XYZ file of C-alpha atoms in Angstrom:
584
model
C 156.950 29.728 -25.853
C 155.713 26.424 -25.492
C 152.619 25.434 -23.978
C 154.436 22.812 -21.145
C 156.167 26.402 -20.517
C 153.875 28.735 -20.015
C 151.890 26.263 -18.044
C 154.674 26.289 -15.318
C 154.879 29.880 -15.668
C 151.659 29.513 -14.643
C 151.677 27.485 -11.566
C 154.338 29.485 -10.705
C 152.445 32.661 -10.944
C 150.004 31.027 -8.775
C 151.780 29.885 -5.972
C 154.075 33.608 -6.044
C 150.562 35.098 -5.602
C 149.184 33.193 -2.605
C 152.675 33.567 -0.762
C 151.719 37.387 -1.076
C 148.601 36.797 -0.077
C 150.215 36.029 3.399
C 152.278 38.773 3.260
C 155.482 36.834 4.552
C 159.015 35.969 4.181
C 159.330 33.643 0.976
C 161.196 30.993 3.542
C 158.172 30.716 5.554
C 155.873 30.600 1.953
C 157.517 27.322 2.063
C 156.332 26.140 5.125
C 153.093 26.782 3.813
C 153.312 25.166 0.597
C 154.728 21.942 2.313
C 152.335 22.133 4.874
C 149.343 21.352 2.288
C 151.522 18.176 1.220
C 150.435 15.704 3.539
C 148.229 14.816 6.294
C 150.972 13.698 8.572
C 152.541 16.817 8.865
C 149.562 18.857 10.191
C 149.490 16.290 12.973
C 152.661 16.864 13.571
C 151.851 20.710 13.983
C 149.407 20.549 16.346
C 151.178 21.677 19.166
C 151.440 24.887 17.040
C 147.806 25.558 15.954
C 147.422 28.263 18.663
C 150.468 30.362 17.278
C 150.474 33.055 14.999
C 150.052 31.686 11.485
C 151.917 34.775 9.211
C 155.374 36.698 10.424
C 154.778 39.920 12.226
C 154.829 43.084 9.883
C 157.087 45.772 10.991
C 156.440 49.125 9.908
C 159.586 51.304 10.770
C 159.688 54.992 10.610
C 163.166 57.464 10.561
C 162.831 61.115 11.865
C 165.794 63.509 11.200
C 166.755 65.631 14.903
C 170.186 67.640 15.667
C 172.688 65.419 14.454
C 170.986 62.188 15.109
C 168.342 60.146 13.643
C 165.512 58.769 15.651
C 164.117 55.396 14.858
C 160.717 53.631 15.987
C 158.673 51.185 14.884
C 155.472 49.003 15.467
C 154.005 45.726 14.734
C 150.615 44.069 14.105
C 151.090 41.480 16.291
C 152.500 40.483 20.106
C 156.509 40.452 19.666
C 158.123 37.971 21.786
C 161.454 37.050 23.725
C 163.056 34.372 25.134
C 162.669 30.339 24.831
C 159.443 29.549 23.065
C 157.197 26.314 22.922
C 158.863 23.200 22.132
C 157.934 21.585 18.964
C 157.654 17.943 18.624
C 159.980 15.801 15.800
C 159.452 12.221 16.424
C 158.499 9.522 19.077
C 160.203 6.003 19.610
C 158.201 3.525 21.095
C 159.640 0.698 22.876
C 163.021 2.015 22.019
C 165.859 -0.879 22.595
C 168.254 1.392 24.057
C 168.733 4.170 27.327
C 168.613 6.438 25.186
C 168.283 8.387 21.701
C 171.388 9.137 19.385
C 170.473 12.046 18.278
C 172.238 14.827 15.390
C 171.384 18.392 14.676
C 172.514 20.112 12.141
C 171.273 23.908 10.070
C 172.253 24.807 6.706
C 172.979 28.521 4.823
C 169.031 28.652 4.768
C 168.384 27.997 8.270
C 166.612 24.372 7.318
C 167.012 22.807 10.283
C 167.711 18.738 10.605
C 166.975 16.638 13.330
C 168.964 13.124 12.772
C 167.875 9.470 14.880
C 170.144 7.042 14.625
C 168.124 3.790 14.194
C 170.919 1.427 15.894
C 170.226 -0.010 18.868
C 170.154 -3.706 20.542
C 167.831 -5.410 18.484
C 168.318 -3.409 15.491
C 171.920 -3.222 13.970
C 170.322 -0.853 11.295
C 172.724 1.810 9.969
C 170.189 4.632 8.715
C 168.643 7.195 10.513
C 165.313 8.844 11.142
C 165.286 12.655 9.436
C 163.085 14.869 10.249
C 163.621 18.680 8.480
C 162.097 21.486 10.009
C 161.577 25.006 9.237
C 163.517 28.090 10.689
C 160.815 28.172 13.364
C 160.728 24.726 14.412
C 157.520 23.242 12.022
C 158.100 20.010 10.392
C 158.306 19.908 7.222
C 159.168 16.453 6.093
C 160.083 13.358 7.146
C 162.485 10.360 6.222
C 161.505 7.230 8.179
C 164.943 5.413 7.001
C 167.199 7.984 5.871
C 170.961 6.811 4.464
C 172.297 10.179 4.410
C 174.797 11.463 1.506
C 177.130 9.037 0.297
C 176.535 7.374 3.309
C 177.477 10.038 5.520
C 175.236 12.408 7.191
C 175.500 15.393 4.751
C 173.082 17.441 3.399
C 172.479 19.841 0.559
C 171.248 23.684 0.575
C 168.815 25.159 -1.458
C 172.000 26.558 -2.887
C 174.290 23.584 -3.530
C 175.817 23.683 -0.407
C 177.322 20.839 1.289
C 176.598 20.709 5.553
C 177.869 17.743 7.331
C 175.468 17.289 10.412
C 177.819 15.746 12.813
C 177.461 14.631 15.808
C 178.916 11.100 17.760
C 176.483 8.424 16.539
C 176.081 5.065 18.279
C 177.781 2.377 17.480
C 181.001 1.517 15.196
C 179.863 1.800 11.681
C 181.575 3.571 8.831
C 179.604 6.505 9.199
C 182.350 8.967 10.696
C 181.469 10.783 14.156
C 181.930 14.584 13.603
C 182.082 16.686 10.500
C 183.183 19.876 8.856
C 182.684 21.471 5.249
C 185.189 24.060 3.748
C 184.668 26.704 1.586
C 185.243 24.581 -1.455
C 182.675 21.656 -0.221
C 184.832 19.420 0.649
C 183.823 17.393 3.149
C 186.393 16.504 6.394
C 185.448 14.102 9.114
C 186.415 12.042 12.166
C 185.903 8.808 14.381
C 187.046 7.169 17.510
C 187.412 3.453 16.500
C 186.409 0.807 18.596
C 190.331 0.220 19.490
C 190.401 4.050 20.573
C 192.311 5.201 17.859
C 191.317 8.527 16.077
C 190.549 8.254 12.384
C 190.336 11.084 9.790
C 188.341 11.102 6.191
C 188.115 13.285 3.613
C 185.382 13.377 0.633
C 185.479 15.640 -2.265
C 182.739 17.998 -2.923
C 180.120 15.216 -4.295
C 181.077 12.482 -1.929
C 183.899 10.813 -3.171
C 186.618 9.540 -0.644
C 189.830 11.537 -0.860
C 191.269 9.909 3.039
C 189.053 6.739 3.982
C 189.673 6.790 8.072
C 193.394 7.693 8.073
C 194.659 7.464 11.300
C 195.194 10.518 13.100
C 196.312 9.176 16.693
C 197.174 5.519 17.266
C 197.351 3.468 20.619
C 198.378 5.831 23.609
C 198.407 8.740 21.826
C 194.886 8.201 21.271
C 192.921 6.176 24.092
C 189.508 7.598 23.167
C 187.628 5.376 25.366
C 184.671 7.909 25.398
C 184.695 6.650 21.577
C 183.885 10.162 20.313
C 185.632 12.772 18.388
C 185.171 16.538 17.572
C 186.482 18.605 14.587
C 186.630 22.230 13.437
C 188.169 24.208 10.454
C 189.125 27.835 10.335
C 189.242 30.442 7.753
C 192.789 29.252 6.376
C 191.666 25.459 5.713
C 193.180 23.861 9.188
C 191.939 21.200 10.928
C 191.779 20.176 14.375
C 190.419 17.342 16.131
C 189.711 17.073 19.386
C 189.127 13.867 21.717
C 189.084 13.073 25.349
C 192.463 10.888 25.876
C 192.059 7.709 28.299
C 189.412 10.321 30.717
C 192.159 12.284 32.477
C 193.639 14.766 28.965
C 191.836 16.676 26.603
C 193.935 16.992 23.554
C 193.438 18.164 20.025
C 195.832 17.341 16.919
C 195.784 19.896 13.593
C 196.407 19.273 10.030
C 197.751 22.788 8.080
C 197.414 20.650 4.677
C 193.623 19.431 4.541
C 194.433 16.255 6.414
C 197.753 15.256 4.633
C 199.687 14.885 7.970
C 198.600 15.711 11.535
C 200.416 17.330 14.664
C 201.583 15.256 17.734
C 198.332 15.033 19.952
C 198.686 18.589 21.549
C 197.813 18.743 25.420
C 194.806 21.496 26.291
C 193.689 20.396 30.256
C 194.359 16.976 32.048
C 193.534 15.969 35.932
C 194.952 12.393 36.663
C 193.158 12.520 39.737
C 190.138 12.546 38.830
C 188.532 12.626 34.812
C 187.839 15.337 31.941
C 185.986 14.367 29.511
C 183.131 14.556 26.652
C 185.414 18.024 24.777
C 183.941 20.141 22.502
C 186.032 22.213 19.578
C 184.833 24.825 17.915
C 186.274 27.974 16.019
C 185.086 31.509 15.929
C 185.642 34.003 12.669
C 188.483 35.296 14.018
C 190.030 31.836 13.732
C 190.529 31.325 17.965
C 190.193 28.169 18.623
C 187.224 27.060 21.753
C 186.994 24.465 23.893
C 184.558 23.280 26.647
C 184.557 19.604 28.689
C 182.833 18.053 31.764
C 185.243 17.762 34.526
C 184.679 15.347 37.597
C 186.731 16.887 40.653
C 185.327 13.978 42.696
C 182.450 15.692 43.987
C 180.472 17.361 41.335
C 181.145 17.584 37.000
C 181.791 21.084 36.260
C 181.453 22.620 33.200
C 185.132 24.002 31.905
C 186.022 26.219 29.279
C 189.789 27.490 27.500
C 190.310 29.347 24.417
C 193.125 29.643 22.176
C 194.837 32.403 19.620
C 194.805 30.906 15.748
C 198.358 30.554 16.559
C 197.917 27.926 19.515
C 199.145 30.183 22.517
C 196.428 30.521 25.137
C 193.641 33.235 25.483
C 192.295 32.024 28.397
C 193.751 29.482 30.262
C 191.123 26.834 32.450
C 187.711 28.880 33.460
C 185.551 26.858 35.799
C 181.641 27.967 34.223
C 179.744 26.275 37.114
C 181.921 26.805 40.337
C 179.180 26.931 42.767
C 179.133 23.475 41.895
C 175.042 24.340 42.196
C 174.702 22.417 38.443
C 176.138 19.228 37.469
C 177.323 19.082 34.354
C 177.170 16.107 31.494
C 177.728 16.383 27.764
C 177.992 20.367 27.102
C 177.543 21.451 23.624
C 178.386 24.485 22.531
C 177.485 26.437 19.199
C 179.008 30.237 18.830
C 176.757 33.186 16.853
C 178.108 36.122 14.255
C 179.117 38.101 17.578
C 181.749 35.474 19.486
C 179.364 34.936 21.959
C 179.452 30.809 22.799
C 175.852 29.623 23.532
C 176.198 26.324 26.044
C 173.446 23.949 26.642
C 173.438 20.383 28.704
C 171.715 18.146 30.915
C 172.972 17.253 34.470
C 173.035 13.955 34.621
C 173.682 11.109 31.678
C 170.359 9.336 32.663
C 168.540 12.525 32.041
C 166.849 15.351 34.590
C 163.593 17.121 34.542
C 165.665 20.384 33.668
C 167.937 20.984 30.684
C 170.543 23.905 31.255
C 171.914 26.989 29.371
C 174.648 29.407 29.538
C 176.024 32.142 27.473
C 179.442 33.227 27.845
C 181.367 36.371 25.402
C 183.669 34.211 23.168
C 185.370 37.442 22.853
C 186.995 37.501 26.120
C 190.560 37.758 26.322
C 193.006 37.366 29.305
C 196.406 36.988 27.645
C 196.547 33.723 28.971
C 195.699 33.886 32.030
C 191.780 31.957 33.909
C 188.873 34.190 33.858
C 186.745 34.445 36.540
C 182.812 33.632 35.839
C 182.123 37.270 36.223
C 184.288 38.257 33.601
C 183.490 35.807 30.846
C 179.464 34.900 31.412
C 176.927 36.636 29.808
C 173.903 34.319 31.182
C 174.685 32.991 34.227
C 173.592 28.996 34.450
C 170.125 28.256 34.989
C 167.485 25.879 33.714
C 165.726 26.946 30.414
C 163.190 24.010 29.947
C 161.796 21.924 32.812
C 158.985 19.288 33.262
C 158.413 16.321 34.563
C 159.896 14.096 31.847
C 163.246 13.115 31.809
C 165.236 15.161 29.163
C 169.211 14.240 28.114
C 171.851 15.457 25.570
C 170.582 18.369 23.680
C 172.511 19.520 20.592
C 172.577 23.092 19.732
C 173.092 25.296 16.714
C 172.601 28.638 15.568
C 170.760 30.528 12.290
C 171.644 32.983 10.559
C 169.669 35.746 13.072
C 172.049 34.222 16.222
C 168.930 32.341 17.526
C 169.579 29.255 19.139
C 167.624 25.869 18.111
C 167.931 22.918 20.591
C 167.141 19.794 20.494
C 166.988 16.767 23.226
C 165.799 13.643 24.096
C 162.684 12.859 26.279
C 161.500 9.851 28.256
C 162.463 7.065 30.547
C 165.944 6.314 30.718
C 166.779 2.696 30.241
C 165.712 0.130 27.348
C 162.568 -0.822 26.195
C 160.808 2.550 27.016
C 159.397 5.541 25.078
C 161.478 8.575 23.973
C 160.970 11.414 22.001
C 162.971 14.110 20.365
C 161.543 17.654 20.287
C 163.242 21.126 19.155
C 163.198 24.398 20.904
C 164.161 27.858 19.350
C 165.414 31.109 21.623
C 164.313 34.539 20.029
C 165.578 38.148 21.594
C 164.477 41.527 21.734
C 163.913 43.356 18.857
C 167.267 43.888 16.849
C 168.415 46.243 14.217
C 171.521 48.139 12.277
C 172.422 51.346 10.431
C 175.010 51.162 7.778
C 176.513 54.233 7.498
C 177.757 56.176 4.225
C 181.282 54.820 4.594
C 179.912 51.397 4.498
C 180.276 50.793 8.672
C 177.699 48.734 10.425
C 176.542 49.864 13.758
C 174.030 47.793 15.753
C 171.177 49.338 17.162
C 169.755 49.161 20.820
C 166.266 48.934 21.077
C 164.145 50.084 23.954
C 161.270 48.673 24.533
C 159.888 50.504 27.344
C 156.288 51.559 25.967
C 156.905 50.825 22.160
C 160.200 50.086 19.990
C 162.757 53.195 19.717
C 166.169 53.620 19.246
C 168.320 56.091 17.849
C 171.772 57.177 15.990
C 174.358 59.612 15.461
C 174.838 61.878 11.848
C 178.107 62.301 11.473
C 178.675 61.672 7.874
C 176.799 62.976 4.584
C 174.867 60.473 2.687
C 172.732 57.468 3.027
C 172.009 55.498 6.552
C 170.324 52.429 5.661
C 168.564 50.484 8.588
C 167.204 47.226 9.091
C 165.502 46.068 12.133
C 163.883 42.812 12.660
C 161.859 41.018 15.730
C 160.071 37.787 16.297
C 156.242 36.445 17.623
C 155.487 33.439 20.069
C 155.944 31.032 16.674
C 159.443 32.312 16.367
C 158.466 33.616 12.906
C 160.647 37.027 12.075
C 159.344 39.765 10.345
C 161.506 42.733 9.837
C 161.020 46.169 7.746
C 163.876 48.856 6.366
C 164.407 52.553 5.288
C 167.145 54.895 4.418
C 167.330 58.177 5.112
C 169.740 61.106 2.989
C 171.729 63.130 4.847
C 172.867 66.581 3.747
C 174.447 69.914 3.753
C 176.400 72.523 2.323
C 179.188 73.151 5.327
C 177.993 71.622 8.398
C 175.474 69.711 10.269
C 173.189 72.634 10.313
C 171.153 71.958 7.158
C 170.463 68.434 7.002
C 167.140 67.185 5.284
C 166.063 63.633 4.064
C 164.144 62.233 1.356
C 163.162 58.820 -0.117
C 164.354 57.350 -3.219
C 162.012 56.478 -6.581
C 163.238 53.982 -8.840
C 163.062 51.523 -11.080
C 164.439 48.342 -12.086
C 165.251 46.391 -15.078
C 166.560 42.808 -14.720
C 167.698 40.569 -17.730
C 168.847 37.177 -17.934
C 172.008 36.104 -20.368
C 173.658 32.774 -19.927
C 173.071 32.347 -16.098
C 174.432 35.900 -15.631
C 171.536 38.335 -13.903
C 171.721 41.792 -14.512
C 169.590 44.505 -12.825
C 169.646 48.618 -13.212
C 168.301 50.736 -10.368
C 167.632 54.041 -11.637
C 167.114 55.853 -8.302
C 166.287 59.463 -7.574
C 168.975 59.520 -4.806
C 171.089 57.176 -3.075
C 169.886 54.253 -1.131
C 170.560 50.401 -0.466
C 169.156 47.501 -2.477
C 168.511 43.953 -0.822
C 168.461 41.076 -3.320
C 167.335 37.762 -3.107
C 166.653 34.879 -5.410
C 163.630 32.404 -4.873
C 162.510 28.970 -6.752
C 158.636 29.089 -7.805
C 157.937 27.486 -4.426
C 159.368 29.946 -2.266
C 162.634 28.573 -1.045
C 165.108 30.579 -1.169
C 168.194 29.673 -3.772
C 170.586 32.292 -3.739
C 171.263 34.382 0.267
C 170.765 38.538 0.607
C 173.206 40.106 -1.633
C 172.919 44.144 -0.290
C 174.518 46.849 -2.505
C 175.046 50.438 -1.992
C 173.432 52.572 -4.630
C 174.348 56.259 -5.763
C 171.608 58.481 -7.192
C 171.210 57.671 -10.975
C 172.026 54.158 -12.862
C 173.138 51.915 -11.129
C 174.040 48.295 -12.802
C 174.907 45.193 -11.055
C 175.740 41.482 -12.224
C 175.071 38.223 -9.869
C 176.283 34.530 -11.060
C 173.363 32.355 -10.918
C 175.276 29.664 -13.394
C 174.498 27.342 -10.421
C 171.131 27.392 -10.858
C 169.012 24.425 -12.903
C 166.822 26.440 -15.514
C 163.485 26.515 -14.125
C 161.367 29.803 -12.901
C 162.483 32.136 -10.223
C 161.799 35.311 -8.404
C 163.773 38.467 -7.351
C 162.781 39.794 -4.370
C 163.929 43.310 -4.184
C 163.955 46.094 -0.462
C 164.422 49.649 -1.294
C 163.440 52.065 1.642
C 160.963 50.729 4.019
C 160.518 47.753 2.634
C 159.077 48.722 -0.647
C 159.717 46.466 -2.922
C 159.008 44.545 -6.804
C 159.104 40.861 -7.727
C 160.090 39.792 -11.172
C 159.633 36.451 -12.696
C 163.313 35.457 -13.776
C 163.403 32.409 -16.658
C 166.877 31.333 -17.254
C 167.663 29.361 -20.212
């Protein structure tokens, strides 16, 4: 082994250590790491220097009863719930427009992106300002002047991934509105022209244009004088775009062969009276199709929502969110998390308020095509989430990969020549957990918190239960802990007992192919990871069901540049072994 080699070894070894030191999640190791980088960003933290520094640990504890296991566990620090402390991204000083164009976007590793576009009257510049931040909210770098990918706004994961961060940007430049990536990278996006036509593009998986603006919807079958456009893919590869038609129709067209050809504009709510406008698309796993819009009825701008089967028919017809009329309504956004439940966040007014709004509604809701009333359909009822006295406007929204909101919005003055700001702000919940049963069934847990952390399950089956449970502290750092417990017997559910595995693993590296045995002393579940010598994270959770014995199991990591990594390894309670892996 060379010496250049076993020098990074080295370093490697070094900076693996002091991420154990702070006995965290490697993702938040990162933050750390970063965080010793520059100056600049330590400023940029001090809103933060009175949170928690390190995750909360979570030290969870099974106990066998009659046909049910009990579950508890504690932590060494204050869990917390609800909308944290904003964090600040950037300020604009002076700013030659009413207001910010902001993007948001999150990738498979919860690296968060706050986008600035830099147009505005006396500055036809085409960039943008970039600011990454962690899963909680902490800067971690910055790109004054920021081009994006191919000169769209795409970015790339930790694990190769393409994510298009796309939200309507000011002005009429090549860079395309609204954005989608399929499971094959390939990159699909859409515009609003300054004619009002609807334009579609299509890049291949390292940028190169496939479509360059094809239109979709021409003169008035278009009419997108709200010169924005929205765009979703589902599980089978189709399309949709949806636009705001000349203020009185929302309409959406589809493409079932990757933007070859598109559908006839297809109608989804109109008032000719009065206007709908500013639609949202988005589609859930179980390929429905979601839409929410602003609708003036003369009087107030309510927020609206319909949702579609994959095949088109309606779910739920027109649901008025907001018919109090209590809440005006202007530019909802919507994101939806791993359980069909559609978070919705806005701001009143299009000059800004004091108060940004939320809602959460259960994407799940069916009425065979008939309105739902609020009752039925909202989770969260309206109310304001953030308040002070600055003026706040358009807040994006997306989700991570623990269903936790992130916002973003704009603060300051509205009108040209003053002061804004962007900031983020992260929702956590209650504890959470799951059980995953012999047969391979998930089951969530519900965790009481009245005087501690409990919660408990049902035995049926023989075997292993393997549970996870997971919470978060005022930083919105998580920190979670797991353990398995055996179930047996001989004839019934009289004689049950439960023990912990041993084991031991073996990992070996052969032409980007990883193997690992688990020799285990009885069944259990094994959580695998793959880290890069500075902690991010490069390949997600793979989780495998082990039986008692050898156990062998092969991962691709072929997309990996040689360098050094770590396996990170949970078997019961969160006991664990990390391996320095060199691939050729």
């Amino acid at each position: 082994m060379n010496k250049l080699l076993q020098t990074a070894i080295i370093i490697s070894l070094f900076l693996f250590l002091k991420a154990e030191s702070i006995k965290d999640d490697p993702a938040v190791f990162n933050i750390k790491y970063n965080e010793m980088k520059t100056e600049e960003i330590n400023i940029k933290r001090q809103n933060h220097k009175s949170r928690p520094l390190t995750p909360p640990e979570l030290y969870l504890t099974l106990t066998p009863g009659q046909d049910t296991v009990f579950v508890s566990f504690t932590a060494n620090q204050p869990l917390a719930a609800g909308w944290l402390d904003t964090s600040f991204c950037s300020v604009y000083q002076n700013w030659d427009y009413w207001w910010l164009n902001t993007r948001l976007g999150i990738d498979g590793l919860d690296t968060v992106y706050v986008l600035v576009s830099l147009y505005n009257y006396s500055n036809s510049n085409e960039n943008f300002h970039r600011d990454v931040l962690d899963y909680t909210g902490n800067l971690i770098h910055q790109d004054p002047e920021w081009n994006g990918y191919q000169t769209q706004p795409i970015v790339k994961d930790g694990a190769g991934r393409n994510h298009y961060i796309g939200h309507p940007v000011l002005g009429w430049f090549d860079n395309m509105d609204a954005g989608v990536v399929d499971d094959l990278n390939y990159i699909y996006t859409s515009k609003a022209d300054n004619t009002g036509d609807i334009l579609f593009s299509k890049l291949d998986s390292i940028g190169g244009v496939i479509y360059d603006k094809i239109p979709v919807a021409t003169g008035d079958s278009a009419q997108s004088w709200t010169g924005d456009s929205h765009i979703a893919i589902n599980s089978q590869g189709e399309i949709y775009i949806a636009w705001s038609r000349d203020l009185h129709e929302i309409v959406y067209s589809k493409s079932a062969d990757a933007g070859s050809t598109w559908s006839a504009p297809v109608p989804v709510a109109d008032d000719f009276a009065h206007q709908v406008n500013k639609p949202e698309i988005l589609i859930s796993a179980d390929d429905c199709i979601h839409f929410i819009w602003q609708h003036w009825d003369g009087t107030h701008n309510h927020l609206l929502y319909k949702k579609l089967y994959p095949d088109g028919t309606c779910s739920v017809d027109t649901t008025n969110l907001t018919p109090e009329g209590t809440v005006e309504v202007w530019a909802p956004e919507f994101a939806v998390d791993s359980d069909t439940n559609i978070h919705i966040v806005w701001s009143p007014y299009y000059q800004g308020s004091n108060s940004l709004y939320y809602t959460l509604i259960n994407g799940k809701c069916d009425k065979n095509g008939f309105s739902a009333a609020d009752s039925e359909i909202t989770i969260i009822q309206e109310s304001a989430f953030y308040s002070n006295g600055e003026q706040k406007r358009y807040p994006k929204i997306v989700i991570d990969s623990l269903d936790c909101p992130h916002v973003i919005f704009d603060q300051g003055g509205y009108g040209s020549g003053l002061t804004k700001a962007v900031y983020h702000i992260k929702k956590v919940f209650i504890p959470q957990g799951y059980v995953i049963y012999p047969d391979s069934s998930v089951h969530n847990l519900i965790i009481d918190t009245t005087g501690g952390y409990t919660s408990s399950f049902p035995t049926p089956l023989f075997g292993t239960y393997f549970v996870k449970v997971w919470a978060w502290n005022s930083a919105g750092e998580v920190g979670w802990d797991t353990a398995s417990i055996f179930i047996s017997g001989i004839s019934d559910n009289t004689q049950k007992n439960f023990f912990s595995p041993s084991y031991s693993i073996s990992p070996t590296i052969s032409r980007g192919k990883f193997t690992f045995q688990a020799a285990l002393s009885a069944p259990s579940r094994i959580e695998i990871s793959i880290y890069d010598c500075i902690g991010r994270k490069r390949m997600e959770q793979y989780s495998f069901n082990c039986i008692q014995g050898v156990n062998k199991k092969t991962l691709d990591l072929s997309h990996l540049p040689p360098g050094v990594y770590f396996l990170k390894f949970n078997i019961q309670k969160g006991s664990g072994l990390k391996k320095v892996l060199l691939l050729d």
